[in-house]
Coordinates of C-alpha atoms in Angstrom, one line a residue:
M1 CA 113.6 -139.5 -188.9
A2 CA 113.3 -135.7 -189.4
L3 CA 111.0 -134.5 -192.1
T4 CA 111.0 -131.0 -193.4
N5 CA 107.6 -129.3 -193.7
P6 CA 105.5 -132.5 -192.9
P7 CA 102.1 -132.4 -194.4
A8 CA 99.5 -131.4 -191.9
Q9 CA 96.5 -130.1 -193.8
L10 CA 93.1 -131.4 -194.9
Y11 CA 92.1 -130.8 -198.5
I12 CA 88.5 -129.8 -198.8
D13 CA 86.7 -127.9 -201.6
G14 CA 90.0 -127.1 -203.3
K15 CA 91.6 -125.6 -200.2
L16 CA 94.5 -126.9 -198.0
R17 CA 93.7 -126.2 -194.3
A18 CA 93.8 -127.3 -190.7
A19 CA 91.0 -129.0 -188.9
S20 CA 88.2 -126.5 -188.2
D21 CA 89.0 -126.6 -184.4
G22 CA 92.7 -126.7 -185.0
A23 CA 93.0 -130.2 -183.4
T24 CA 95.9 -132.6 -184.4
F25 CA 97.0 -136.0 -183.6
D26 CA 100.5 -137.5 -183.4
I27 CA 102.3 -139.6 -186.1
V28 CA 104.6 -142.2 -184.7
D29 CA 107.6 -143.8 -186.5
P30 CA 107.1 -147.6 -186.2
A31 CA 110.8 -148.2 -186.3
T32 CA 111.7 -145.8 -183.4
E33 CA 108.4 -145.3 -181.5
E34 CA 109.1 -141.5 -181.7
V35 CA 106.6 -138.9 -182.6
I36 CA 107.7 -137.4 -185.9
G37 CA 104.9 -134.9 -186.5
V38 CA 101.2 -134.3 -186.4
A39 CA 98.2 -134.5 -188.8
P40 CA 94.9 -132.6 -188.7
D41 CA 92.1 -134.3 -186.7
A42 CA 89.0 -133.6 -188.8
T43 CA 85.8 -132.7 -187.0
D44 CA 82.3 -133.8 -187.9
A45 CA 81.9 -130.4 -189.6
D46 CA 85.0 -131.0 -191.7
V47 CA 83.7 -134.3 -192.9
D48 CA 80.3 -132.7 -193.7
A49 CA 82.1 -130.0 -195.7
A50 CA 84.1 -132.6 -197.6
I51 CA 81.0 -134.6 -198.6
E52 CA 79.1 -131.4 -199.5
S53 CA 82.0 -130.2 -201.7
A54 CA 82.2 -133.5 -203.5
R55 CA 78.5 -133.6 -204.0
R56 CA 78.4 -130.1 -205.4
A57 CA 81.4 -130.8 -207.7
F58 CA 79.7 -133.8 -209.1
D59 CA 76.3 -132.2 -209.6
E60 CA 77.3 -128.8 -210.7
T61 CA 80.5 -129.1 -212.8
T62 CA 81.3 -130.9 -216.1
W63 CA 83.8 -133.2 -214.3
S64 CA 81.7 -136.3 -214.9
T65 CA 81.2 -135.6 -218.6
D66 CA 84.5 -134.0 -219.7
H67 CA 86.6 -137.1 -220.3
A68 CA 89.5 -135.3 -221.9
F69 CA 89.8 -132.9 -219.0
R70 CA 89.9 -135.7 -216.5
V71 CA 92.7 -137.4 -218.4
Q72 CA 94.6 -134.1 -218.4
C73 CA 94.2 -133.7 -214.7
L74 CA 95.2 -137.3 -213.9
R75 CA 98.3 -137.0 -216.1
Q76 CA 99.2 -133.9 -214.1
L77 CA 98.9 -135.8 -210.9
H78 CA 101.0 -138.7 -212.2
T79 CA 103.7 -136.2 -213.2
A80 CA 103.6 -134.6 -209.7
L81 CA 103.9 -138.1 -208.1
V82 CA 107.0 -138.9 -210.2
D83 CA 108.6 -135.5 -209.6
N84 CA 108.1 -135.8 -205.9
A85 CA 109.0 -139.5 -205.7
A86 CA 112.1 -139.2 -203.4
A87 CA 110.2 -137.2 -200.8
M88 CA 107.2 -139.5 -201.0
R89 CA 109.4 -142.6 -200.6
A90 CA 111.0 -141.2 -197.5
L91 CA 107.6 -140.2 -196.1
T92 CA 106.4 -143.8 -196.7
T93 CA 109.3 -145.3 -194.9
A94 CA 108.9 -142.9 -191.9
E95 CA 105.1 -143.1 -191.6
V96 CA 104.4 -146.8 -192.6
G97 CA 107.7 -148.4 -191.5
A98 CA 107.9 -149.8 -195.0
P99 CA 111.4 -150.9 -196.0
A100 CA 113.0 -148.3 -198.4
A101 CA 113.6 -151.1 -201.0
L102 CA 109.8 -151.7 -201.2
T103 CA 109.1 -148.1 -202.0
L104 CA 110.9 -148.7 -205.3
G105 CA 108.2 -151.4 -206.0
P106 CA 104.7 -152.0 -204.5
Q107 CA 105.0 -149.3 -201.8
Y108 CA 105.3 -146.4 -204.3
D109 CA 106.7 -146.8 -207.8
V110 CA 104.4 -149.5 -208.9
P111 CA 101.1 -147.8 -207.9
V112 CA 102.3 -144.5 -209.4
E113 CA 102.8 -146.3 -212.7
S114 CA 99.5 -148.0 -212.3
L115 CA 97.8 -144.5 -212.2
R116 CA 99.2 -143.9 -215.7
W117 CA 97.7 -147.2 -216.9
T118 CA 94.3 -146.2 -215.5
T119 CA 94.5 -142.8 -217.1
D120 CA 95.4 -144.4 -220.5
L121 CA 92.4 -146.7 -220.1
A122 CA 90.1 -143.7 -219.4
E123 CA 91.3 -142.0 -222.6
R124 CA 90.5 -145.0 -224.8
F125 CA 87.5 -146.3 -223.0
E126 CA 84.2 -146.7 -225.0
W127 CA 81.8 -144.6 -222.9
T128 CA 79.0 -145.2 -225.4
T129 CA 78.4 -148.4 -227.4
S130 CA 75.5 -149.5 -229.6
L131 CA 73.4 -152.6 -229.6
E132 CA 71.9 -153.9 -232.8
D133 CA 68.6 -152.1 -233.8
A134 CA 65.7 -154.2 -232.7
A135 CA 61.9 -154.1 -232.5
P136 CA 60.9 -155.2 -229.0
M137 CA 57.1 -155.5 -228.8
G138 CA 57.0 -154.5 -232.4
I139 CA 58.5 -151.0 -231.9
P140 CA 61.5 -150.2 -234.0
T141 CA 64.2 -149.0 -231.5
R142 CA 67.8 -147.9 -231.6
R143 CA 69.6 -148.9 -228.4
T144 CA 72.6 -147.3 -226.9
V145 CA 74.5 -148.3 -223.8
R146 CA 76.2 -145.4 -221.9
R147 CA 78.7 -145.8 -219.1
E148 CA 78.4 -143.0 -216.5
A149 CA 80.0 -142.2 -213.2
V150 CA 78.3 -143.4 -210.1
G151 CA 78.6 -140.1 -208.2
V152 CA 80.3 -139.3 -205.0
V153 CA 82.8 -142.0 -203.8
A154 CA 84.0 -142.5 -200.2
A155 CA 87.4 -144.1 -200.3
I156 CA 88.3 -145.6 -197.0
T157 CA 91.8 -147.0 -196.9
P158 CA 94.1 -149.0 -194.5
W159 CA 97.7 -148.4 -193.4
N160 CA 99.6 -151.3 -194.8
F161 CA 100.2 -150.2 -198.4
P162 CA 98.7 -146.7 -198.4
N163 CA 100.2 -145.4 -201.7
Q164 CA 99.0 -148.5 -203.6
I165 CA 95.5 -148.6 -202.1
N166 CA 94.9 -144.9 -202.2
L167 CA 95.8 -144.7 -205.8
A168 CA 94.0 -147.9 -206.7
K169 CA 90.8 -146.3 -205.5
I170 CA 91.1 -142.6 -206.4
G171 CA 92.7 -143.3 -209.8
P172 CA 89.8 -145.2 -211.4
A173 CA 87.2 -143.3 -209.4
L174 CA 88.3 -140.0 -210.7
A175 CA 89.1 -141.3 -214.2
A176 CA 85.5 -142.6 -214.4
G177 CA 84.1 -139.2 -213.6
N178 CA 83.3 -139.5 -209.9
T179 CA 84.2 -137.1 -207.1
V180 CA 86.0 -138.5 -204.1
V181 CA 86.4 -138.1 -200.3
L182 CA 89.5 -140.0 -199.2
K183 CA 89.7 -141.0 -195.6
P184 CA 92.9 -142.8 -194.7
A185 CA 93.7 -144.9 -191.7
P186 CA 94.7 -143.0 -188.5
D187 CA 98.1 -144.6 -188.6
T188 CA 99.0 -143.2 -192.1
P189 CA 97.4 -139.8 -192.7
W190 CA 100.4 -138.0 -194.2
I191 CA 100.5 -139.9 -197.4
A192 CA 96.9 -139.1 -198.1
A193 CA 97.4 -135.5 -197.1
E194 CA 100.3 -135.3 -199.5
L195 CA 98.0 -136.4 -202.3
G196 CA 95.7 -133.5 -201.5
R197 CA 98.7 -131.1 -201.6
L198 CA 99.9 -132.5 -205.0
V199 CA 96.4 -132.1 -206.5
A200 CA 96.1 -128.6 -205.1
E201 CA 99.5 -127.4 -206.3
F202 CA 100.1 -129.3 -209.6
T203 CA 96.7 -130.1 -211.2
D204 CA 93.7 -128.3 -212.6
M205 CA 91.1 -130.4 -210.8
P206 CA 88.2 -128.2 -209.8
P207 CA 87.4 -127.6 -206.2
G208 CA 85.5 -130.4 -204.6
V209 CA 86.5 -133.1 -207.1
F210 CA 89.0 -134.6 -204.7
N211 CA 88.9 -134.2 -200.9
V212 CA 91.1 -135.6 -198.1
V213 CA 90.0 -135.9 -194.4
T214 CA 92.4 -137.3 -191.9
S215 CA 91.3 -138.2 -188.4
S216 CA 92.2 -140.1 -185.3
R217 CA 88.6 -141.4 -185.1
N218 CA 87.2 -144.3 -186.9
E219 CA 83.8 -142.7 -186.6
V220 CA 84.7 -140.5 -189.5
G221 CA 84.8 -143.5 -191.8
A222 CA 81.5 -144.7 -190.4
A223 CA 79.9 -141.3 -191.2
L224 CA 80.9 -141.7 -194.8
T225 CA 79.2 -145.1 -195.1
T226 CA 75.8 -143.7 -193.9
D227 CA 75.6 -140.3 -195.5
P228 CA 72.9 -140.2 -198.3
R229 CA 75.1 -137.8 -200.3
I230 CA 77.6 -140.7 -200.8
D231 CA 76.8 -143.0 -203.7
L232 CA 79.6 -145.6 -203.4
V233 CA 81.8 -146.8 -200.6
S234 CA 85.1 -148.3 -201.6
F235 CA 86.7 -149.9 -198.5
T236 CA 89.8 -151.9 -198.0
G237 CA 90.5 -153.4 -194.5
S238 CA 89.5 -156.2 -192.2
T239 CA 86.5 -158.5 -192.9
A240 CA 84.9 -157.5 -189.6
T241 CA 85.0 -153.9 -190.5
G242 CA 83.8 -154.7 -194.1
R243 CA 80.7 -156.3 -192.6
A244 CA 80.0 -153.1 -190.6
V245 CA 80.5 -151.0 -193.8
M246 CA 78.1 -153.1 -195.7
A247 CA 75.5 -153.0 -193.0
A248 CA 75.9 -149.2 -192.6
A249 CA 75.5 -148.7 -196.4
A250 CA 72.4 -150.9 -196.7
P251 CA 69.7 -148.3 -195.6
T252 CA 70.7 -146.0 -198.5
L253 CA 71.5 -148.9 -200.9
K254 CA 74.9 -147.5 -201.8
K255 CA 77.1 -149.4 -204.1
V256 CA 79.8 -151.1 -202.0
F257 CA 83.3 -152.3 -203.0
L258 CA 85.0 -154.4 -200.3
E259 CA 88.6 -155.7 -200.4
L260 CA 89.0 -157.6 -197.2
G261 CA 91.1 -160.2 -195.3
G262 CA 92.9 -163.3 -196.5
K263 CA 94.5 -166.4 -195.2
S264 CA 95.9 -167.7 -198.4
A265 CA 97.5 -171.0 -199.0
A266 CA 100.7 -171.9 -200.9
I267 CA 100.4 -175.5 -202.0
V268 CA 103.5 -177.5 -202.8
L269 CA 102.7 -180.8 -204.6
D270 CA 104.6 -184.0 -204.0
D271 CA 106.1 -184.5 -207.5
G272 CA 109.1 -182.1 -207.3
D273 CA 112.7 -182.7 -206.6
A274 CA 114.7 -180.9 -203.8
T275 CA 115.2 -177.8 -206.0
Q276 CA 111.5 -177.5 -206.8
L277 CA 110.5 -178.0 -203.1
G278 CA 113.0 -175.4 -202.1
A279 CA 111.6 -172.9 -204.7
G280 CA 108.0 -173.4 -203.6
V281 CA 108.7 -173.3 -199.9
G282 CA 111.3 -170.5 -200.2
M283 CA 109.0 -168.3 -202.2
A284 CA 106.2 -168.6 -199.7
A285 CA 108.6 -168.0 -196.7
F286 CA 110.2 -165.0 -198.3
S287 CA 107.0 -163.3 -199.3
V288 CA 105.6 -163.5 -195.8
C289 CA 108.5 -161.4 -194.6
M290 CA 107.9 -158.5 -197.0
H291 CA 106.7 -155.5 -195.1
A292 CA 106.6 -157.6 -192.0
G293 CA 103.8 -159.7 -193.4
Q294 CA 101.4 -156.8 -193.4
G295 CA 99.6 -157.8 -196.6
C296 CA 96.2 -159.3 -197.1
A297 CA 97.1 -161.5 -200.1
L298 CA 100.3 -163.0 -198.7
T299 CA 100.3 -166.8 -198.6
T300 CA 100.6 -167.3 -194.8
R301 CA 99.6 -171.0 -194.9
L302 CA 102.2 -173.3 -196.5
L303 CA 100.7 -176.7 -197.4
V304 CA 103.4 -179.3 -198.1
P305 CA 103.5 -183.1 -198.6
R306 CA 103.5 -185.0 -195.3
A307 CA 106.4 -187.2 -196.4
R308 CA 108.5 -184.1 -196.8
Y309 CA 107.2 -182.0 -194.0
D310 CA 110.4 -181.8 -191.9
E311 CA 112.4 -180.9 -194.9
A312 CA 110.0 -178.2 -195.9
V313 CA 109.9 -176.7 -192.3
A314 CA 113.7 -176.6 -192.3
I315 CA 113.8 -174.8 -195.7
A316 CA 111.1 -172.3 -194.5
A317 CA 113.0 -171.6 -191.3
A318 CA 116.3 -171.2 -193.1
T319 CA 114.8 -168.8 -195.5
M320 CA 113.0 -166.6 -193.0
S321 CA 115.9 -166.5 -190.6
S322 CA 118.1 -165.2 -193.4
V323 CA 115.8 -162.4 -194.6
P324 CA 117.2 -158.9 -193.8
F325 CA 115.3 -157.8 -190.7
G326 CA 115.4 -154.5 -189.0
D327 CA 115.8 -150.8 -189.8
P328 CA 113.5 -150.0 -192.7
T329 CA 115.8 -147.1 -193.9
E330 CA 118.6 -149.6 -194.6
P331 CA 118.6 -150.3 -198.4
G332 CA 118.7 -154.1 -198.0
T333 CA 116.0 -154.5 -195.4
I334 CA 113.0 -156.6 -196.4
C335 CA 111.2 -157.1 -193.0
G336 CA 110.8 -153.9 -191.0
P337 CA 108.6 -153.1 -188.1
L338 CA 104.9 -153.6 -187.6
I339 CA 102.8 -150.4 -187.9
S340 CA 102.0 -150.0 -184.1
E341 CA 102.2 -151.3 -180.6
R342 CA 98.6 -152.4 -181.0
Q343 CA 99.4 -154.5 -184.0
R344 CA 102.5 -156.1 -182.4
E345 CA 100.4 -157.1 -179.4
R346 CA 97.9 -158.7 -181.8
V347 CA 100.6 -160.7 -183.6
E348 CA 102.2 -161.8 -180.3
G349 CA 98.8 -163.0 -179.1
Y350 CA 98.6 -165.3 -182.2
L351 CA 102.1 -166.6 -181.4
R352 CA 101.1 -167.4 -177.9
S353 CA 98.0 -169.2 -179.1
A354 CA 100.1 -171.3 -181.5
I355 CA 102.2 -172.6 -178.7
E356 CA 99.2 -173.2 -176.4
Q357 CA 97.6 -175.3 -179.2
G358 CA 100.6 -177.5 -179.7
G359 CA 102.7 -175.7 -182.2
R360 CA 106.4 -174.8 -182.1
F361 CA 108.6 -172.1 -183.6
A362 CA 111.0 -173.5 -186.1
T363 CA 112.5 -170.0 -186.2
G364 CA 111.6 -166.6 -184.7
G365 CA 108.8 -166.1 -182.2
G366 CA 110.3 -163.1 -180.5
R367 CA 111.0 -159.4 -181.0
G368 CA 114.6 -159.5 -182.1
D369 CA 117.4 -157.5 -180.7
F370 CA 115.8 -154.0 -180.8
E371 CA 115.5 -151.6 -177.9
R372 CA 112.8 -149.6 -179.8
G373 CA 110.4 -150.2 -182.6
Y374 CA 107.4 -152.5 -183.2
F375 CA 109.4 -155.5 -184.4
V376 CA 108.4 -159.1 -184.5
Q377 CA 110.9 -161.7 -185.9
P378 CA 110.1 -163.6 -189.1
T379 CA 108.5 -166.7 -187.6
V380 CA 107.8 -170.3 -188.8
I381 CA 105.1 -172.2 -186.9
A382 CA 105.2 -176.0 -187.3
D383 CA 103.1 -178.9 -186.0
L384 CA 99.7 -177.3 -186.3
D385 CA 96.8 -178.4 -188.4
N386 CA 94.3 -176.2 -190.2
T387 CA 92.0 -176.1 -187.2
A388 CA 94.5 -174.0 -185.1
T389 CA 93.7 -170.3 -184.6
A390 CA 97.0 -169.2 -186.2
A391 CA 96.1 -171.3 -189.3
R392 CA 92.6 -169.9 -189.6
E393 CA 92.7 -166.2 -188.7
E394 CA 94.5 -163.3 -190.4
I395 CA 97.6 -162.4 -188.3
F396 CA 99.0 -159.6 -190.4
G397 CA 102.6 -160.2 -189.3
P398 CA 105.7 -162.1 -190.6
V399 CA 104.3 -165.4 -189.5
L400 CA 104.1 -168.6 -191.7
V401 CA 102.2 -171.7 -190.6
V402 CA 103.4 -174.9 -192.2
I403 CA 100.7 -177.6 -192.6
A404 CA 101.0 -181.2 -193.9
H405 CA 98.8 -182.5 -196.7
D406 CA 98.2 -186.0 -198.0
G407 CA 97.9 -185.4 -201.8
D408 CA 96.2 -183.1 -204.2
D409 CA 92.6 -183.6 -203.0
D410 CA 93.7 -183.1 -199.4
A411 CA 95.7 -179.9 -200.3
V412 CA 92.7 -178.4 -202.1
R413 CA 90.4 -179.3 -199.1
I414 CA 92.7 -177.6 -196.7
A415 CA 93.2 -174.6 -198.9
N416 CA 89.4 -174.1 -199.3
D417 CA 88.7 -174.8 -195.6
S418 CA 88.8 -171.1 -194.8
P419 CA 86.3 -168.3 -194.7
Y420 CA 88.6 -166.3 -196.9
G421 CA 89.4 -166.7 -200.6
L422 CA 91.8 -163.9 -201.6
S423 CA 94.9 -165.5 -203.1
G424 CA 97.1 -168.6 -203.3
A425 CA 99.8 -170.4 -205.0
V426 CA 100.6 -173.9 -206.4
T427 CA 104.0 -175.4 -207.2
S428 CA 104.5 -178.6 -209.1
A429 CA 106.9 -180.2 -211.5
D430 CA 103.9 -181.0 -213.7
L431 CA 102.4 -177.7 -215.1
E432 CA 99.1 -179.4 -216.1
R433 CA 98.7 -180.9 -212.6
A434 CA 99.4 -177.5 -211.0
Q435 CA 96.9 -175.8 -213.1
A436 CA 94.3 -178.4 -212.3
V437 CA 94.8 -177.9 -208.6
A438 CA 94.8 -174.1 -209.0
A439 CA 91.4 -174.4 -210.8
R440 CA 89.9 -176.0 -207.7
V441 CA 91.1 -173.5 -205.2
R442 CA 88.4 -170.9 -204.4
T443 CA 90.4 -167.7 -204.6
G444 CA 90.3 -164.5 -206.6
T445 CA 94.0 -164.7 -207.6
I446 CA 96.4 -167.6 -207.7
A447 CA 100.0 -168.0 -208.8
V448 CA 101.2 -171.2 -210.6
N449 CA 104.9 -172.1 -210.5
G450 CA 106.0 -168.6 -209.5
G451 CA 103.7 -166.6 -211.7
V452 CA 102.9 -163.0 -210.6
W453 CA 99.3 -161.9 -210.7
F454 CA 99.8 -158.4 -209.4
S455 CA 99.6 -155.8 -212.2
A456 CA 97.8 -152.6 -213.1
D457 CA 95.8 -154.3 -215.9
A458 CA 94.9 -157.4 -213.8
P459 CA 91.7 -157.5 -211.6
F460 CA 92.3 -158.2 -207.9
G461 CA 89.8 -159.3 -205.3
G462 CA 88.5 -162.2 -203.4
Y463 CA 85.9 -164.9 -203.0
K464 CA 83.8 -165.6 -199.9
Q465 CA 84.6 -163.3 -197.0
S466 CA 87.6 -161.7 -198.8
G467 CA 85.4 -159.2 -200.4
I468 CA 83.0 -158.0 -203.1
G469 CA 84.1 -156.6 -206.4
R470 CA 87.5 -156.2 -208.1
E471 CA 90.2 -153.5 -207.9
M472 CA 92.5 -152.6 -210.8
G473 CA 92.2 -153.7 -214.4
V474 CA 89.2 -153.0 -216.5
A475 CA 87.0 -154.7 -213.9
G476 CA 88.3 -152.3 -211.2
F477 CA 87.6 -149.3 -213.4
E478 CA 84.1 -150.4 -214.1
E479 CA 83.3 -150.7 -210.4
Y480 CA 83.0 -146.9 -210.5
L481 CA 80.6 -146.8 -213.4
E482 CA 76.8 -147.1 -213.8
T483 CA 75.3 -148.6 -217.0
K484 CA 72.5 -146.7 -218.7
L485 CA 70.5 -148.1 -221.7
V486 CA 69.0 -145.4 -224.0
A487 CA 66.2 -146.7 -226.2
T488 CA 65.2 -144.4 -229.1
G489 CA 62.0 -145.1 -231.0
G490 CA 60.9 -144.1 -234.5
V491 CA 64.0 -145.6 -236.3
S492 CA 63.8 -147.8 -239.3

């Protein structure tokens, strides 16, 4: 796909520019395996300059205290994102391999509108509140609680939903008064670079408030986690990398937000008729195909009643084999390519392990009829239990593992038998029963009978090794704030 004037600039201290040594790295279209452009490959000096500019902007400007000005600037950014939507959608499909249809939802339009919600929240937020006057230790005191920005935020983002995750981090971080250094994944630098361009050209943000460094090297992200000038690291990615981020941030005791992996379970209870079984199974199967299964909160384990196992597997296979699969530029496509050859090899390794451990493919298992592109067919794996590798580890591909359960207690046991706790779902003809099961599943979000938990005003995050903290909603906004208690004596 040809792009005119592809973004190829860092954004540091209010200036769009190339890497300091002029180095670039290639951007590959996942659907064609063709190089479609380049991005600047930031040097250590570039990263240092970005951190220094963010530090200076926080310490020496009124950005952190001028709430109305921040709201103005973020509204300007929102307008720019809306006005440039067509180009950004095309860029997302080319760089990420995201189906064009999804850019009208979670891959672009939804996160852009979420930025507006965050901005409105910042405008009405109570930055200062009062406690009742008191006399601790006999001293009359007036007590005020102030909410203040943390400082300089390092936002380190993955490649799967870059618009959504970039904006879910920089929106509340900037709205709360922080300055930001955004470091995107090496697979998806253009989208982040375009954010820098839009800020530079369409907003009044002061130099240094927002910075973007793109790099082919993961060491750039590591530097952001250790630098003492960074006050908070906001990271989304794998659990293994999250552990490394947390360890690296520990010596300087930075605040850390981590949104990590998932292996979520969709539970179908045994009280539904054929229609209800089809709805619960079909929803899980369809969702795993969206963006080729490259989503941390997708329900990639399907737990169904043992007595209806074969029926459920057949429904899942029929659903996934009928999902539009292929060219992400086609309007009807739901399941496009994986992001890279490396990711396809990873997914295919899990498929091989499933067969080696006694599983079978009810549908899929191959690459499909494509000469080029990092495609893996929507795949249903049957005949495994929850001890299998494909049932326990995050695959990040269009792969659904169907597991039998022996009633509500057993379903809850299987769902919770995981190091992760990000999301889940329960389907039942009895709403009260479904809600009782949902209450026992240890996850940060869970859908009951088709409910949708994803929304700008709803907190998102996980239990256990799925992360620390919450993104989006008021809780996500407050991740980027400190709390200060001001106690004033001499009052009566």
